[in-house]
Amino acid sequence: MAQKIKLSTIAETLGISTATVSLALRDSPLVATNTRDRIKDQARALGYIYNRRAASLRTSRSGIIGVVVHDIMNPFYGEILKAIETELDRSRHTFILSNHYDSVDKQRNFLETLLQLGADGVIMSPAIGTPSEDMLLTEENGMPAILVARSMDVVDFPTYRGDDTYGISLATNHLISLGHRSIAMIGGTDQTSTGRDRYQGYVNALRKAGIDVDPELRIPGPRSKQGGFEAAVHFLSLPQKPTAAVCWNDLVAIGLMNGIARAGLVPGKDISVTGYDDLEEASIATPALTTVWNGQAEVGRLAARALLDRLAGSHEPDGIHLIKPEMRIRQSTEPYRPRQ
């Protein structure tokens, strides 16, 4: 029954033009707010359903945006997605979400599906090893792409992310200011721009302070709480006996603190730990986690806005747009004290 309701039916019941009804249902500012609300109420009462396929034939727009990230289970991406959704809602766009889990094939299949659906654009944190051909495929077929969290060296797409080199240097410098000299870095991978930049920030801070960079103090790999927990055994067995750790993200840091506590030590007092991202869980961890705010919500908002601007015909230049991180000092870091 709902499929048979036409715009003209709504217009006749309200005594207004079909064009006004059409504009109102698309949230056009050309229709007064009170009138828009009245039209929408009447449409709902009559059981009218907006026909997106028919609209896309008229406007050459589907109203669909694709979003693909590494893993939605990571709250870091959850915060980005929430901001993207909020921004897209304002323009009545719907997004379709996919996790690629760093599988290039899975990501490529999703991009091809978006093209088949006639999606207007895509926001993505590219999988490790994404070939430039996959990215260029989107632009060549009229589906603009915006990158978040990770950048790509081989193609120059608008990219929104935190300044990871600067952010990790903040965390490392904080530990150095507390007197720590044997500082490990735990987590991440050189296969992503994020991993390379964060490690570079760690290295830069140590060198600026005149501290030798010991490759043995780097424990790459972990990116989850379980990974951080398992890395605690390796960390505590290092012959250099680090007194502090800079972690890849908050999840690794919280996992590491749990592993340290399981070994009978007190995180924050016996070993200082910093995280990265300032997730909601960081402030309620035990101890409360010293970390770096990385602007996830701002990344999502700006990326969505950039894509919508492109669809409207105007856009910011390509290249990397960095959000400046900020330090959040809590209980998991304390001044260096020689172990008894």
Short mmCIF file of C-alpha atoms in Angstrom, two decimals:
data_model
loop_
_atom_site.label_atom_id
_atom_site.label_comp_id
_atom_site.label_asym_id
_atom_site.label_seq_id
_atom_site.Cartn_x
_atom_site.Cartn_y
_atom_site.Cartn_z
CA MET A 1 0.00 0.00 0.00
CA ALA A 2 2.85 2.39 0.93
CA GLN A 3 4.43 1.99 -2.49
CA LYS A 4 1.24 3.38 -4.18
CA ILE A 5 1.30 6.67 -2.30
CA LYS A 6 2.55 9.44 -4.60
CA LEU A 7 3.86 12.91 -3.95
CA SER A 8 0.77 14.28 -5.65
CA THR A 9 -1.43 12.50 -3.09
CA ILE A 10 0.37 14.23 -0.22
CA ALA A 11 0.19 17.54 -2.05
CA GLU A 12 -3.57 17.25 -2.64
CA THR A 13 -4.35 16.47 0.99
CA LEU A 14 -2.42 19.56 2.12
CA GLY A 15 -3.45 21.86 -0.71
CA ILE A 16 0.11 22.61 -1.82
CA SER A 17 2.18 21.89 -4.91
CA THR A 18 3.89 18.58 -5.63
CA ALA A 19 7.18 20.48 -6.08
CA THR A 20 6.95 21.82 -2.53
CA VAL A 21 6.32 18.32 -1.18
CA SER A 22 9.34 17.00 -3.09
CA LEU A 23 11.59 19.74 -1.76
CA ALA A 24 10.37 19.28 1.80
CA LEU A 25 11.01 15.53 1.81
CA ARG A 26 14.56 16.26 0.67
CA ASP A 27 15.01 18.78 3.51
CA SER A 28 15.43 21.69 1.13
CA PRO A 29 15.99 25.04 2.90
CA LEU A 30 13.69 26.56 0.27
CA VAL A 31 10.72 25.24 2.29
CA ALA A 32 9.96 26.78 5.68
CA THR A 33 10.66 24.53 8.68
CA ASN A 34 7.03 24.44 9.83
CA THR A 35 5.88 23.51 6.35
CA ARG A 36 8.52 20.79 6.05
CA ASP A 37 7.43 19.28 9.35
CA ARG A 38 3.77 19.37 8.33
CA ILE A 39 4.52 17.65 5.02
CA LYS A 40 6.64 14.96 6.67
CA ASP A 41 3.95 14.26 9.25
CA GLN A 42 1.36 13.87 6.50
CA ALA A 43 3.68 11.61 4.48
CA ARG A 44 4.14 9.34 7.49
CA ALA A 45 0.41 9.32 8.17
CA LEU A 46 -0.29 8.23 4.58
CA GLY A 47 2.46 5.60 4.65
CA TYR A 48 4.64 7.22 2.01
CA ILE A 49 8.12 5.69 1.59
CA TYR A 50 10.88 7.65 -0.10
CA ASN A 51 11.95 5.81 -3.29
CA ARG A 52 15.72 6.15 -3.30
CA ARG A 53 16.17 4.30 -6.60
CA ALA A 54 13.76 6.59 -8.42
CA ALA A 55 15.41 9.64 -6.88
CA SER A 56 18.84 8.46 -7.97
CA LEU A 57 17.63 8.20 -11.57
CA ARG A 58 16.42 11.81 -11.41
CA THR A 59 19.44 13.28 -9.64
CA SER A 60 22.30 10.92 -10.62
CA ARG A 61 22.87 10.52 -6.86
CA SER A 62 22.06 7.45 -4.79
CA GLY A 63 22.46 9.06 -1.38
CA ILE A 64 24.69 6.12 -0.41
CA ILE A 65 28.19 6.53 1.03
CA GLY A 66 30.52 3.59 1.61
CA VAL A 67 32.70 3.45 4.71
CA VAL A 68 35.40 0.81 5.08
CA VAL A 69 37.79 0.47 8.04
CA HIS A 70 40.14 -2.08 9.51
CA ASP A 71 38.00 -3.30 12.42
CA ILE A 72 34.86 -1.76 13.88
CA MET A 73 35.52 -3.64 17.15
CA ASN A 74 38.30 -1.13 17.79
CA PRO A 75 36.65 1.82 19.62
CA PHE A 76 39.02 4.16 17.76
CA TYR A 77 37.13 3.48 14.55
CA GLY A 78 33.83 3.50 16.41
CA GLU A 79 34.39 7.13 17.38
CA ILE A 80 35.30 8.06 13.79
CA LEU A 81 32.20 6.30 12.46
CA LYS A 82 29.89 8.01 14.94
CA ALA A 83 31.13 11.41 13.74
CA ILE A 84 30.79 10.37 10.07
CA GLU A 85 27.23 9.20 10.66
CA THR A 86 26.26 12.42 12.43
CA GLU A 87 27.59 14.53 9.57
CA LEU A 88 26.00 12.40 6.84
CA ASP A 89 22.65 12.41 8.63
CA ARG A 90 22.48 16.17 8.18
CA SER A 91 22.45 15.73 4.40
CA ARG A 92 20.18 12.65 4.44
CA HIS A 93 22.93 10.32 3.26
CA THR A 94 23.04 6.68 4.31
CA PHE A 95 26.31 4.82 4.74
CA ILE A 96 27.13 1.18 4.19
CA LEU A 97 29.89 -0.16 6.43
CA SER A 98 32.51 -2.85 5.82
CA ASN A 99 35.47 -4.15 7.82
CA HIS A 100 38.39 -5.21 5.64
CA TYR A 101 40.58 -6.67 8.44
CA ASP A 102 43.56 -5.66 6.27
CA SER A 103 42.41 -7.96 3.47
CA VAL A 104 42.96 -6.20 0.14
CA ASP A 105 40.64 -8.67 -1.60
CA LYS A 106 37.80 -8.04 0.86
CA GLN A 107 38.27 -4.30 0.49
CA ARG A 108 38.32 -4.54 -3.33
CA ASN A 109 35.09 -6.55 -3.33
CA PHE A 110 33.43 -3.89 -1.21
CA LEU A 111 34.59 -1.08 -3.51
CA GLU A 112 33.27 -2.97 -6.54
CA THR A 113 29.95 -3.48 -4.77
CA LEU A 114 29.72 0.24 -4.06
CA LEU A 115 30.34 0.99 -7.72
CA GLN A 116 27.61 -1.47 -8.71
CA LEU A 117 25.20 0.23 -6.31
CA GLY A 118 26.07 3.63 -7.71
CA ALA A 119 27.36 4.91 -4.35
CA ASP A 120 28.14 8.61 -4.29
CA GLY A 121 31.52 8.21 -2.58
CA VAL A 122 33.60 6.28 -0.07
CA ILE A 123 35.43 7.07 3.15
CA MET A 124 38.11 4.52 3.95
CA SER A 125 41.04 3.58 6.12
CA PRO A 126 42.93 1.61 3.47
CA ALA A 127 44.04 -1.98 4.06
CA ILE A 128 47.73 -2.76 4.29
CA GLY A 129 49.07 -3.24 0.76
CA THR A 130 46.23 -1.45 -1.03
CA PRO A 131 47.40 -0.99 -4.65
CA SER A 132 47.04 2.42 -6.26
CA GLU A 133 44.92 0.82 -9.01
CA ASP A 134 42.17 0.03 -6.51
CA MET A 135 42.03 3.62 -5.35
CA LEU A 136 42.15 5.12 -8.84
CA LEU A 137 39.29 2.81 -9.82
CA THR A 138 36.97 4.75 -7.53
CA GLU A 139 37.82 8.18 -8.94
CA GLU A 140 37.79 7.01 -12.56
CA ASN A 141 34.24 5.73 -12.05
CA GLY A 142 32.96 8.92 -10.49
CA MET A 143 33.06 7.73 -6.86
CA PRO A 144 35.38 10.10 -4.95
CA ALA A 145 37.34 8.69 -2.02
CA ILE A 146 38.44 10.27 1.25
CA LEU A 147 41.00 8.54 3.48
CA VAL A 148 41.01 8.48 7.28
CA ALA A 149 43.54 7.31 9.90
CA ARG A 150 45.98 5.93 7.31
CA SER A 151 47.56 7.63 4.32
CA MET A 152 48.99 6.13 1.13
CA ASP A 153 52.31 7.07 -0.43
CA VAL A 154 51.43 6.01 -3.98
CA VAL A 155 48.29 8.11 -4.42
CA ASP A 156 47.37 11.61 -3.31
CA PHE A 157 43.84 11.51 -1.91
CA PRO A 158 42.43 13.88 0.71
CA THR A 159 43.42 12.28 4.00
CA TYR A 160 42.31 13.16 7.52
CA ARG A 161 44.14 11.80 10.56
CA GLY A 162 45.98 12.76 13.71
CA ASP A 163 49.60 13.92 13.61
CA ASP A 164 50.99 10.61 14.85
CA THR A 165 54.66 11.61 14.84
CA TYR A 166 53.94 14.61 17.03
CA GLY A 167 51.47 12.71 19.22
CA ILE A 168 53.82 9.90 20.17
CA SER A 169 56.61 12.41 20.77
CA LEU A 170 54.30 14.06 23.33
CA ALA A 171 53.91 10.77 25.20
CA THR A 172 57.62 9.95 25.02
CA ASN A 173 58.64 13.43 26.14
CA HIS A 174 56.23 13.18 29.08
CA LEU A 175 57.97 10.02 30.27
CA ILE A 176 61.39 11.59 29.74
CA SER A 177 60.33 14.62 31.80
CA LEU A 178 59.50 12.22 34.65
CA GLY A 179 63.09 10.95 34.62
CA HIS A 180 62.59 7.73 32.64
CA ARG A 181 65.44 6.77 30.32
CA SER A 182 64.73 3.11 29.52
CA ILE A 183 61.47 3.45 27.60
CA ALA A 184 60.02 0.68 25.46
CA MET A 185 57.59 1.12 22.58
CA ILE A 186 54.95 -1.58 22.28
CA GLY A 187 52.69 -2.30 19.32
CA GLY A 188 52.14 -1.17 15.77
CA THR A 189 53.66 -2.13 12.44
CA ASP A 190 55.87 -0.48 9.84
CA GLN A 191 53.44 -1.69 7.17
CA THR A 192 51.12 1.27 7.83
CA SER A 193 51.76 5.01 7.75
CA THR A 194 50.40 5.18 11.29
CA GLY A 195 52.91 2.63 12.56
CA ARG A 196 55.85 4.28 10.85
CA ASP A 197 54.91 7.76 12.01
CA ARG A 198 54.33 6.76 15.62
CA TYR A 199 57.64 4.95 15.84
CA GLN A 200 59.37 7.95 14.28
CA GLY A 201 57.87 10.20 16.95
CA TYR A 202 59.25 7.91 19.64
CA VAL A 203 62.69 7.88 18.04
CA ASN A 204 62.71 11.66 17.57
CA ALA A 205 61.92 12.32 21.22
CA LEU A 206 64.61 9.95 22.48
CA ARG A 207 67.28 11.41 20.22
CA LYS A 208 66.35 14.99 21.12
CA ALA A 209 66.84 14.06 24.79
CA GLY A 210 70.21 12.46 24.07
CA ILE A 211 68.94 8.93 24.78
CA ASP A 212 70.21 6.10 22.59
CA VAL A 213 67.54 4.33 20.54
CA ASP A 214 67.74 0.65 21.49
CA PRO A 215 65.96 -1.55 18.90
CA GLU A 216 65.56 -4.23 21.57
CA LEU A 217 63.16 -1.93 23.38
CA ARG A 218 60.71 -2.02 20.49
CA ILE A 219 58.05 -4.73 20.62
CA PRO A 220 56.07 -4.41 17.36
CA GLY A 221 52.84 -6.17 16.58
CA PRO A 222 50.22 -5.75 19.32
CA ARG A 223 47.21 -3.58 18.48
CA SER A 224 44.60 -4.99 20.90
CA LYS A 225 44.14 -5.50 24.66
CA GLN A 226 44.92 -9.19 24.27
CA GLY A 227 48.07 -8.32 22.33
CA GLY A 228 49.18 -5.86 25.02
CA PHE A 229 48.49 -8.41 27.74
CA GLU A 230 50.56 -11.06 25.96
CA ALA A 231 53.37 -8.57 25.30
CA ALA A 232 53.78 -8.00 29.05
CA VAL A 233 55.75 -11.22 29.40
CA HIS A 234 58.25 -10.11 26.75
CA PHE A 235 58.35 -6.59 28.14
CA LEU A 236 59.09 -7.70 31.71
CA SER A 237 61.83 -10.10 30.53
CA LEU A 238 63.81 -7.49 28.58
CA PRO A 239 67.42 -7.35 29.86
CA GLN A 240 67.37 -3.54 29.70
CA LYS A 241 64.64 -3.50 32.40
CA PRO A 242 62.56 -0.64 30.98
CA THR A 243 60.82 1.50 33.56
CA ALA A 244 58.21 2.87 31.16
CA ALA A 245 56.34 1.98 27.99
CA VAL A 246 54.89 4.04 25.16
CA CYS A 247 52.04 2.00 23.71
CA TRP A 248 50.65 1.99 20.19
CA ASN A 249 47.14 2.72 21.43
CA ASP A 250 44.97 2.67 24.56
CA LEU A 251 43.92 -0.94 24.02
CA VAL A 252 47.53 -2.14 24.03
CA ALA A 253 48.30 0.03 27.06
CA ILE A 254 45.36 -1.33 29.08
CA GLY A 255 46.27 -4.90 28.14
CA LEU A 256 49.90 -4.26 29.11
CA MET A 257 48.85 -2.80 32.49
CA ASN A 258 46.77 -5.91 33.15
CA GLY A 259 49.77 -8.09 32.31
CA ILE A 260 52.03 -6.04 34.56
CA ALA A 261 49.53 -6.35 37.42
CA ARG A 262 49.22 -10.11 36.81
CA ALA A 263 53.00 -10.32 37.33
CA GLY A 264 52.68 -8.70 40.76
CA LEU A 265 53.79 -5.18 39.82
CA VAL A 266 51.80 -1.95 40.06
CA PRO A 267 51.21 -0.08 36.79
CA GLY A 268 51.94 3.59 37.21
CA LYS A 269 54.06 3.12 40.32
CA ASP A 270 56.46 0.34 39.35
CA ILE A 271 56.19 0.90 35.58
CA SER A 272 54.79 3.95 33.83
CA VAL A 273 52.55 3.35 30.82
CA THR A 274 51.12 5.70 28.19
CA GLY A 275 48.42 4.96 25.66
CA TYR A 276 47.22 6.69 22.51
CA ASP A 277 43.76 7.81 21.26
CA ASP A 278 42.13 8.76 24.60
CA LEU A 279 39.27 6.31 24.26
CA GLU A 280 36.43 6.46 26.77
CA GLU A 281 37.88 3.42 28.54
CA ALA A 282 41.18 5.23 29.20
CA SER A 283 39.81 7.52 31.90
CA ILE A 284 38.11 4.69 33.82
CA ALA A 285 40.96 2.16 33.59
CA THR A 286 42.84 1.15 36.75
CA PRO A 287 44.97 3.15 37.04
CA ALA A 288 43.47 5.90 34.87
CA LEU A 289 45.53 5.89 31.70
CA THR A 290 47.83 8.72 30.67
CA THR A 291 47.31 8.98 26.94
CA VAL A 292 47.20 11.20 23.86
CA TRP A 293 43.94 12.56 22.45
CA ASN A 294 44.05 11.94 18.70
CA GLY A 295 40.92 13.74 17.49
CA GLN A 296 38.97 10.75 16.18
CA ALA A 297 35.64 12.59 16.17
CA GLU A 298 37.19 15.53 14.36
CA VAL A 299 38.75 13.18 11.80
CA GLY A 300 35.36 11.63 11.07
CA ARG A 301 33.56 14.96 10.88
CA LEU A 302 36.10 16.57 8.57
CA ALA A 303 36.30 13.51 6.30
CA ALA A 304 32.53 13.37 5.88
CA ARG A 305 32.34 17.11 5.30
CA ALA A 306 35.12 16.91 2.70
CA LEU A 307 33.30 14.19 0.79
CA LEU A 308 30.00 16.06 0.86
CA ASP A 309 31.78 19.19 -0.38
CA ARG A 310 33.24 17.21 -3.26
CA LEU A 311 29.81 15.93 -4.19
CA ALA A 312 28.59 19.53 -4.15
CA GLY A 313 31.34 20.58 -6.54
CA SER A 314 33.83 22.23 -4.18
CA HIS A 315 36.54 20.66 -2.10
CA GLU A 316 39.73 21.14 -0.15
CA PRO A 317 42.98 20.27 -1.93
CA ASP A 318 44.29 16.73 -1.94
CA GLY A 319 46.96 15.74 0.55
CA ILE A 320 47.15 15.05 4.27
CA HIS A 321 45.16 17.15 6.73
CA LEU A 322 46.46 16.60 10.26
CA ILE A 323 44.67 17.02 13.59
CA LYS A 324 47.04 18.17 16.34
CA PRO A 325 47.05 15.70 19.27
CA GLU A 326 46.95 16.69 22.93
CA MET A 327 48.37 15.04 26.06
CA ARG A 328 46.03 13.69 28.75
CA ILE A 329 47.99 13.10 31.97
CA ARG A 330 46.42 10.71 34.49
CA GLN A 331 47.56 8.09 37.00
CA SER A 332 49.45 5.53 34.91
CA THR A 333 52.66 7.60 34.80
CA GLU A 334 54.80 8.69 37.74
CA PRO A 335 58.37 9.97 38.23
CA TYR A 336 61.13 7.41 37.79
CA ARG A 337 62.04 5.51 40.93
CA PRO A 338 64.88 2.97 41.04
CA ARG A 339 63.49 -0.51 41.61
CA GLN A 340 64.20 -1.95 45.04
#
